[in-house]
Coordinates of C-alpha atoms in Angstrom, one line a residue:
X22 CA 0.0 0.0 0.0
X23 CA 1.0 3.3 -0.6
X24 CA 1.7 5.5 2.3
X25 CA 0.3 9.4 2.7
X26 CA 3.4 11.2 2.1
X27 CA 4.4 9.3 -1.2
X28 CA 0.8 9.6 -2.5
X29 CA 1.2 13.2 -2.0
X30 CA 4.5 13.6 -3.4
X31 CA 3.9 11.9 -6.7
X32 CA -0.2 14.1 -7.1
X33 CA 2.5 17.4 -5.9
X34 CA 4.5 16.3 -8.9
X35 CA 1.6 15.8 -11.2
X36 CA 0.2 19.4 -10.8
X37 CA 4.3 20.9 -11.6
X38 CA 4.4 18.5 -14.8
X39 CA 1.1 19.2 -16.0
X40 CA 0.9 22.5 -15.6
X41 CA 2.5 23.7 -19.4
X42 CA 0.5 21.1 -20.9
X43 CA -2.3 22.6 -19.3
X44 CA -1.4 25.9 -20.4
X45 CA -0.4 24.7 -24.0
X46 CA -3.9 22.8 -23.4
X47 CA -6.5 25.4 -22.7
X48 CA -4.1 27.9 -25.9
X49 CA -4.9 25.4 -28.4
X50 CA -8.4 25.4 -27.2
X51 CA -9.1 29.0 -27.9
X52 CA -7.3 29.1 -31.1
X53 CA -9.1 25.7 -32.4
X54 CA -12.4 26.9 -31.2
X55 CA -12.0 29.6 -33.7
X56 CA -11.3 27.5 -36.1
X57 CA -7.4 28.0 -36.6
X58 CA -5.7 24.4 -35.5
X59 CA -1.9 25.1 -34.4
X60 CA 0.8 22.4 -34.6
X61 CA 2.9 24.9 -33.2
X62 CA 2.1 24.8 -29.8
X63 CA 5.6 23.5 -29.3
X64 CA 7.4 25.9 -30.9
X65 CA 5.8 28.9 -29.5
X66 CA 6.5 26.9 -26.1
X67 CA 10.1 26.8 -27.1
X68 CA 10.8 30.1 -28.2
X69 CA 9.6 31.9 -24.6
X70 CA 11.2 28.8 -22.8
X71 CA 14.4 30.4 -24.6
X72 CA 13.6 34.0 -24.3
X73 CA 12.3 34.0 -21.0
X74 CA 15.9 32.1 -19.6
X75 CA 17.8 34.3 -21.4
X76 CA 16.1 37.6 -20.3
X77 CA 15.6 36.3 -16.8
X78 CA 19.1 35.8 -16.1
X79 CA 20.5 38.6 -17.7
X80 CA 18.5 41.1 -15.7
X81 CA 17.7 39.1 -12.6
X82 CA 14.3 39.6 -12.7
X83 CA 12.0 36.2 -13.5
X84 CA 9.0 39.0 -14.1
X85 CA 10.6 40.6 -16.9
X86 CA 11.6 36.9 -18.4
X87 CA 7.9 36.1 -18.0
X88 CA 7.1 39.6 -20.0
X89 CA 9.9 38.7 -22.7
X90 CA 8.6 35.5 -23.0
X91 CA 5.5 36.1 -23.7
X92 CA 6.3 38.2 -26.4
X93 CA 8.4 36.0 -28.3
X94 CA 5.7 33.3 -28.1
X95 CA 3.0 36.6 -29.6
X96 CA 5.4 37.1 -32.0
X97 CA 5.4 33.5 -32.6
X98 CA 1.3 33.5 -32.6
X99 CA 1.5 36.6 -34.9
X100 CA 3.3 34.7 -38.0
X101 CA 1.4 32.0 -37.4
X102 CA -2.1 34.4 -37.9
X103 CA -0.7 36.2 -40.5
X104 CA 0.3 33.0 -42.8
X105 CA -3.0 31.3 -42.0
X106 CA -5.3 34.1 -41.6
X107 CA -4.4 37.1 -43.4
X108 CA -2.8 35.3 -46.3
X109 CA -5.2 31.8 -45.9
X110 CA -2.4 29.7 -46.5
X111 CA -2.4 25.9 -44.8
X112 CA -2.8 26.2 -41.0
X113 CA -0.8 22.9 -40.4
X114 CA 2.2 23.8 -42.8
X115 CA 2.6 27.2 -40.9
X116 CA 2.3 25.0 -37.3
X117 CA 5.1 22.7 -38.5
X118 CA 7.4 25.6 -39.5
X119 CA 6.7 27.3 -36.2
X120 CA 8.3 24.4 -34.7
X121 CA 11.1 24.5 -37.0
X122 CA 12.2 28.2 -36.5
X123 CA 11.3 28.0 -33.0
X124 CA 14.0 24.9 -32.9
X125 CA 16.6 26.3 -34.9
X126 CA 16.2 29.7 -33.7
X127 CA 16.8 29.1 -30.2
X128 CA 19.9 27.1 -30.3
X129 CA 21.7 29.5 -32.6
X130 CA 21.1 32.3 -30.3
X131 CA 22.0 30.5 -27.6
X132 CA 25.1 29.6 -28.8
X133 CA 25.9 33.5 -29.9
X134 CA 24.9 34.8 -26.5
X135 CA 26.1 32.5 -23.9
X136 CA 28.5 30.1 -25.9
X137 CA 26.9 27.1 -23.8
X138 CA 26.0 24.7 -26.8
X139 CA 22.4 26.2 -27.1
X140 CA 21.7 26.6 -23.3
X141 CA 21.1 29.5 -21.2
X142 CA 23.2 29.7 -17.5
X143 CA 21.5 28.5 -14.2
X144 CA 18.7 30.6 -13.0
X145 CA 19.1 31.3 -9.1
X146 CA 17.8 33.9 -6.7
X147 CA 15.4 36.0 -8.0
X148 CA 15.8 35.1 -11.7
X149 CA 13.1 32.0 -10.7
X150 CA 10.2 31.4 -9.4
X151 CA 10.3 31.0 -6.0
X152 CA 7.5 28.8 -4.2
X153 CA 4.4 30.4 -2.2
X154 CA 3.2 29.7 0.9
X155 CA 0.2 30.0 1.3
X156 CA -1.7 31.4 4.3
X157 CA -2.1 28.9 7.5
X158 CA 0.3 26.2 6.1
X159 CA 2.9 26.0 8.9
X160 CA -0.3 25.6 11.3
X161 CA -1.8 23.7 10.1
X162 CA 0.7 20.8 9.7
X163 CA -0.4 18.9 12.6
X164 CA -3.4 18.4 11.6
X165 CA -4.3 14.6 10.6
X166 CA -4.3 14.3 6.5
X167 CA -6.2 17.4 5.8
X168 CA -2.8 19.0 7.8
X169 CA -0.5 17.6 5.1
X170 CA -2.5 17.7 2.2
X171 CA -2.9 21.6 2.4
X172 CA 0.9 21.9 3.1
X173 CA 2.4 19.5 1.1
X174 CA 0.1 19.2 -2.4
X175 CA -2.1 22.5 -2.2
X176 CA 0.4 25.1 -0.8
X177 CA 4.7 25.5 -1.9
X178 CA 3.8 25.8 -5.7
X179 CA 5.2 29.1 -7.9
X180 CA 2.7 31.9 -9.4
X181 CA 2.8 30.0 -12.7
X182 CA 1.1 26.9 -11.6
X183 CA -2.2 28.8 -9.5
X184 CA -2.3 31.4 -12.7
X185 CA -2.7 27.5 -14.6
X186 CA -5.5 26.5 -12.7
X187 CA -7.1 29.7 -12.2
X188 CA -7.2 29.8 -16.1
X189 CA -9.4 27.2 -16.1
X190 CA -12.4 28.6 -14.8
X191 CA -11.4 31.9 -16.3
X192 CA -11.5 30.3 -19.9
X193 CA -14.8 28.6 -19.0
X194 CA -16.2 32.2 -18.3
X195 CA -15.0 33.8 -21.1
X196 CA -15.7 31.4 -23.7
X197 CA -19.4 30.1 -22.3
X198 CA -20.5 33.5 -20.4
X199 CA -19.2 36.8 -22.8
X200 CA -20.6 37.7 -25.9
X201 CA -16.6 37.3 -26.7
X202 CA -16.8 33.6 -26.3
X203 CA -20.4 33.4 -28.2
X204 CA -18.7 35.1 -31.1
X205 CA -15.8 33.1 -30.9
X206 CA -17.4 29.4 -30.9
X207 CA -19.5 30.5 -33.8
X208 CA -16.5 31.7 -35.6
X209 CA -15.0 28.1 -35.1
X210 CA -18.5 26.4 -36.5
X211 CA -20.1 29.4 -39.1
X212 CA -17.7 32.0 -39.4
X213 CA -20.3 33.0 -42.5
X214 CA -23.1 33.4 -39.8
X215 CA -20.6 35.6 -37.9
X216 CA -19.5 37.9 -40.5
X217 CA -23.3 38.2 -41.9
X218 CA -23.9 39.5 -38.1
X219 CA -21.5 42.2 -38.5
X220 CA -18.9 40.8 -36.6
X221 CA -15.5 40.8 -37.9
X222 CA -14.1 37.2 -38.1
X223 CA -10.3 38.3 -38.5
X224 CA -10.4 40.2 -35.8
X225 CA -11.9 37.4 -33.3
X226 CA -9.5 34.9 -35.2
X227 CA -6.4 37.1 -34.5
X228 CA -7.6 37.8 -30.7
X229 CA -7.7 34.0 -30.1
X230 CA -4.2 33.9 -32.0
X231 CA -3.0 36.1 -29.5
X232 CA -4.7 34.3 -26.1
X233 CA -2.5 31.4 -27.9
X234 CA 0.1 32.9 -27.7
X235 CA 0.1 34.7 -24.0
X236 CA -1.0 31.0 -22.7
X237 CA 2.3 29.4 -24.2
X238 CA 4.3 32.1 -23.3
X239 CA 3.1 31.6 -19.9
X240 CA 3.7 27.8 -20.5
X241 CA 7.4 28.5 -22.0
X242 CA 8.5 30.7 -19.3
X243 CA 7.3 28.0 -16.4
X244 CA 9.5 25.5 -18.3
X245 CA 12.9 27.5 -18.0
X246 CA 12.2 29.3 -14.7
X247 CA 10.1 27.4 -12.2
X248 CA 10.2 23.9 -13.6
X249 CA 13.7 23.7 -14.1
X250 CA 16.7 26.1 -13.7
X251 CA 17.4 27.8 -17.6
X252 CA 16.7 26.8 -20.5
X253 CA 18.4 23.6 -22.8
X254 CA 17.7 22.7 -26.3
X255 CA 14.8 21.0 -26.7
X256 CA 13.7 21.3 -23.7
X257 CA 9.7 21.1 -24.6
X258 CA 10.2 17.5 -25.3
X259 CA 7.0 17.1 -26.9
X260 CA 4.7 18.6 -24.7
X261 CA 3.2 20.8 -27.8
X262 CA 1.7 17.2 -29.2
X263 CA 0.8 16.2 -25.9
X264 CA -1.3 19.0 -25.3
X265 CA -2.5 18.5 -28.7
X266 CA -3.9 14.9 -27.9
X267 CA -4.8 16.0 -24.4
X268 CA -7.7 18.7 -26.3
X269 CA -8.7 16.1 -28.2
X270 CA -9.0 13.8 -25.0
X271 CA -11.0 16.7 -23.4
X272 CA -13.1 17.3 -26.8
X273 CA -12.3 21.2 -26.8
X274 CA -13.5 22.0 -23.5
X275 CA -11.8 23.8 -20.2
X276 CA -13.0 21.5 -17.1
X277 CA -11.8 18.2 -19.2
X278 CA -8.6 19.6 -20.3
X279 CA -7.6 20.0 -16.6
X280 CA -8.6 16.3 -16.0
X281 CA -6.8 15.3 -19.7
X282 CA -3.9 17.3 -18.5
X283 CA -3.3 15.9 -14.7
X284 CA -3.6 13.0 -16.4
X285 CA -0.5 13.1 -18.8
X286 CA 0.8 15.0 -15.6
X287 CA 0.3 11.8 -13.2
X288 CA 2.1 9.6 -15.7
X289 CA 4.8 11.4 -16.2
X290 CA 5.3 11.5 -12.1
X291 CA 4.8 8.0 -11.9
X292 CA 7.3 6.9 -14.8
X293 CA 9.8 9.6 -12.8
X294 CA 9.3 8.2 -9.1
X295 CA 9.1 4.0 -10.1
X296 CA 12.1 3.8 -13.1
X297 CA 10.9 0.0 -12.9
X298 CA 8.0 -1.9 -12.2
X299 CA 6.9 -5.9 -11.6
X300 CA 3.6 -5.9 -13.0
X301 CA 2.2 -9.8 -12.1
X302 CA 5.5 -10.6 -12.1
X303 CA 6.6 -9.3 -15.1
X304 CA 9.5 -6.4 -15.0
X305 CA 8.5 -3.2 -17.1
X306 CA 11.5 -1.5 -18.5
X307 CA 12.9 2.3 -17.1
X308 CA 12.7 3.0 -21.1
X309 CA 8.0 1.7 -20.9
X310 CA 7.8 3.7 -17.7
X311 CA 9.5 6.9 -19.8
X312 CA 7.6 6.2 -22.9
X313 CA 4.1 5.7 -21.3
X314 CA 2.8 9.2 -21.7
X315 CA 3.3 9.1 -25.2
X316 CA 2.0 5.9 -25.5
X317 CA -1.3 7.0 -24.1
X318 CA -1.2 9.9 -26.6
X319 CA -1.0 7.1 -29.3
X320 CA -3.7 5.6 -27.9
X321 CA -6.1 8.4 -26.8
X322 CA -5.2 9.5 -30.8
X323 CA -6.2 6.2 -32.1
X324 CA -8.9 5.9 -29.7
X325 CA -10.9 9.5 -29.3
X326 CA -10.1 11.1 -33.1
X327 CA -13.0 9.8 -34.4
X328 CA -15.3 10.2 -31.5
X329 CA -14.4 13.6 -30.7
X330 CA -15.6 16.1 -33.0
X331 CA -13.3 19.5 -33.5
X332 CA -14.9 22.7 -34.4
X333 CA -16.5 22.5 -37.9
X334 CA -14.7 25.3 -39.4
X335 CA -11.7 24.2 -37.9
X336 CA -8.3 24.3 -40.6
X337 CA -10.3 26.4 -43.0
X338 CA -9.4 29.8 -44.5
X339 CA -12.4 31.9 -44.5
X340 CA -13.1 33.8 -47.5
X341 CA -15.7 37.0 -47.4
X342 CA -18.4 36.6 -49.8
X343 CA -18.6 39.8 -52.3

């Protein structure tokens, strides 16, 4: 049986490793809800990883890496609405060459800034995220279960991670309870019915482009300075497509991506805390454990794409009638 304080350890590491795919979640969300899929989730995640590092340790403020990166991945969002949008050209094609730049980009300036193969230095001090404690934590330690579980798995997280999960009710609200959201869904299904209303479907394309792109800016920037120290190459290591297959999992909708996300979070936890497993007797592999979140992508991929139906008007230039 598993004891208290390791059951709390591995959901306290769940929430930290799903919280970018959550962010990258609920950004693909808006922008596939207005019908504009993006691929390049990851390299949008990638480029404020890098330019939130980068920024962070040179001025020693993890706030202004958080601004910085959140501009690189806007700037990111902004090629990606202007190849698809403005110039209707294929929305996938533009996602995969996000990725690309975003990949090559970031190693070359990190090798001409810092010389360090493609990395930026160690973050410390003040150029990270430092934990918060919340109110009542120390005194309430003592206090059977509930004691622990406040201190342990619902307190000592950074900013990044309660902005993730306050983000979820937040999108709910905006998307379900503004006229902002009711425009936007309808853009995603009828973007005709929209623009014969008199609402401007560019402009709600472009505005869910840019939520995109703060959201995996704010995913980016948690990756280099709160869930590790700086940034290294590669360093998104698929979590883009992961939170690709975890909207799919959650069929375009807030509540289920946090579930889809702590899911692909509680994996990751697990295959980090038990390298190797007997399962009836039978050893699984360190290299299974590390694979299984991507083997549940293939399999929520294989399993959901055709139940799950994405926004009608989803990949599809729109063209105004004359």
């Amino acid at each position: 049986m598993m004891d208290l304080p390791t059951l709390l350890q591995i959901l306290d590491s769940t929430i930290r490793l799903g919280t970018p795919l959550l962010l990258a979640c609920l950004a693909g969300l808006f922008s596939e809800r207005a019908g504009i899929f993006d691929i390049g989730l990851e390299g949008k995640m990638l480029a404020a990883a890098f330019l939130s590092a980068a920024v962070a340790f040179v001025t020693g403020s993890v706030w202004l890496g958080l601004a910085a990166g959140i501009v690189a991945s806007l700037l990111m969002s902004a090629i990606h609405g202007l190849a698809s949008i403005t110039f209707r050209g294929n929305q996938l094609i533009s996602g995969v060459a996000i990725n690309f730049l975003a990949s090559g980009l970031t190693v070359l300036l990190g090798q001409y800034w810092f010389a360090l193969g493609g990395r930026t230095p160690s973050l410390e001090g003040a150029a990270r995220f430092a934990p918060i404690t919340l109110p009542f934590a120390e005194e309430l330690r003592g206090v059977p279960v509930l004691g622990p579980i406040y201190r342990e798995l619902i307190s000592g997280h950074t900013a990044l991670v309660y902005i993730a999960l306050l983000a979820v009710p937040a999108s709910w609200w905006l998307l379900y309870r503004t006229r902002f959201g009711l425009r936007l869904r309808a853009v995603g299904e009828n973007p005709a019915a929209v623009d014969t209303a008199g609402v401007s479907v560019v402009g709600i394309r472009y505005a869910a482009v840019a939520i995109c792109g703060l959201l995996t800016g704010l995913a980016g920037a948690y990756l280099a300075c709160s869930l590790s120290a700086g940034f290294v190459k590669e360093m998104t290591a698929g979590r883009g497509y992961i939170a690709l297959a975890a909207l799919i999992f959650a069929k375009w909708r807030p509540w289920q991506a946090l579930g889809a996300t702590m899911l692909f979070g509680l994996l990751e936890a697990v295959a980090n805390r038990y390298q190797s497993l007997n399962l009836w007797g039978l050893p699984l592999p360190v290299q299974f454990m590390q694979a299984l979140p991507y083997i549940l992508t293939v399999i929520i991929l294989a399993g959901f794409v055709g139940k799950a139906i994405p926004p009608r008007a989803g990949g599809q230039p729109y063209v105004k009638e004359r």
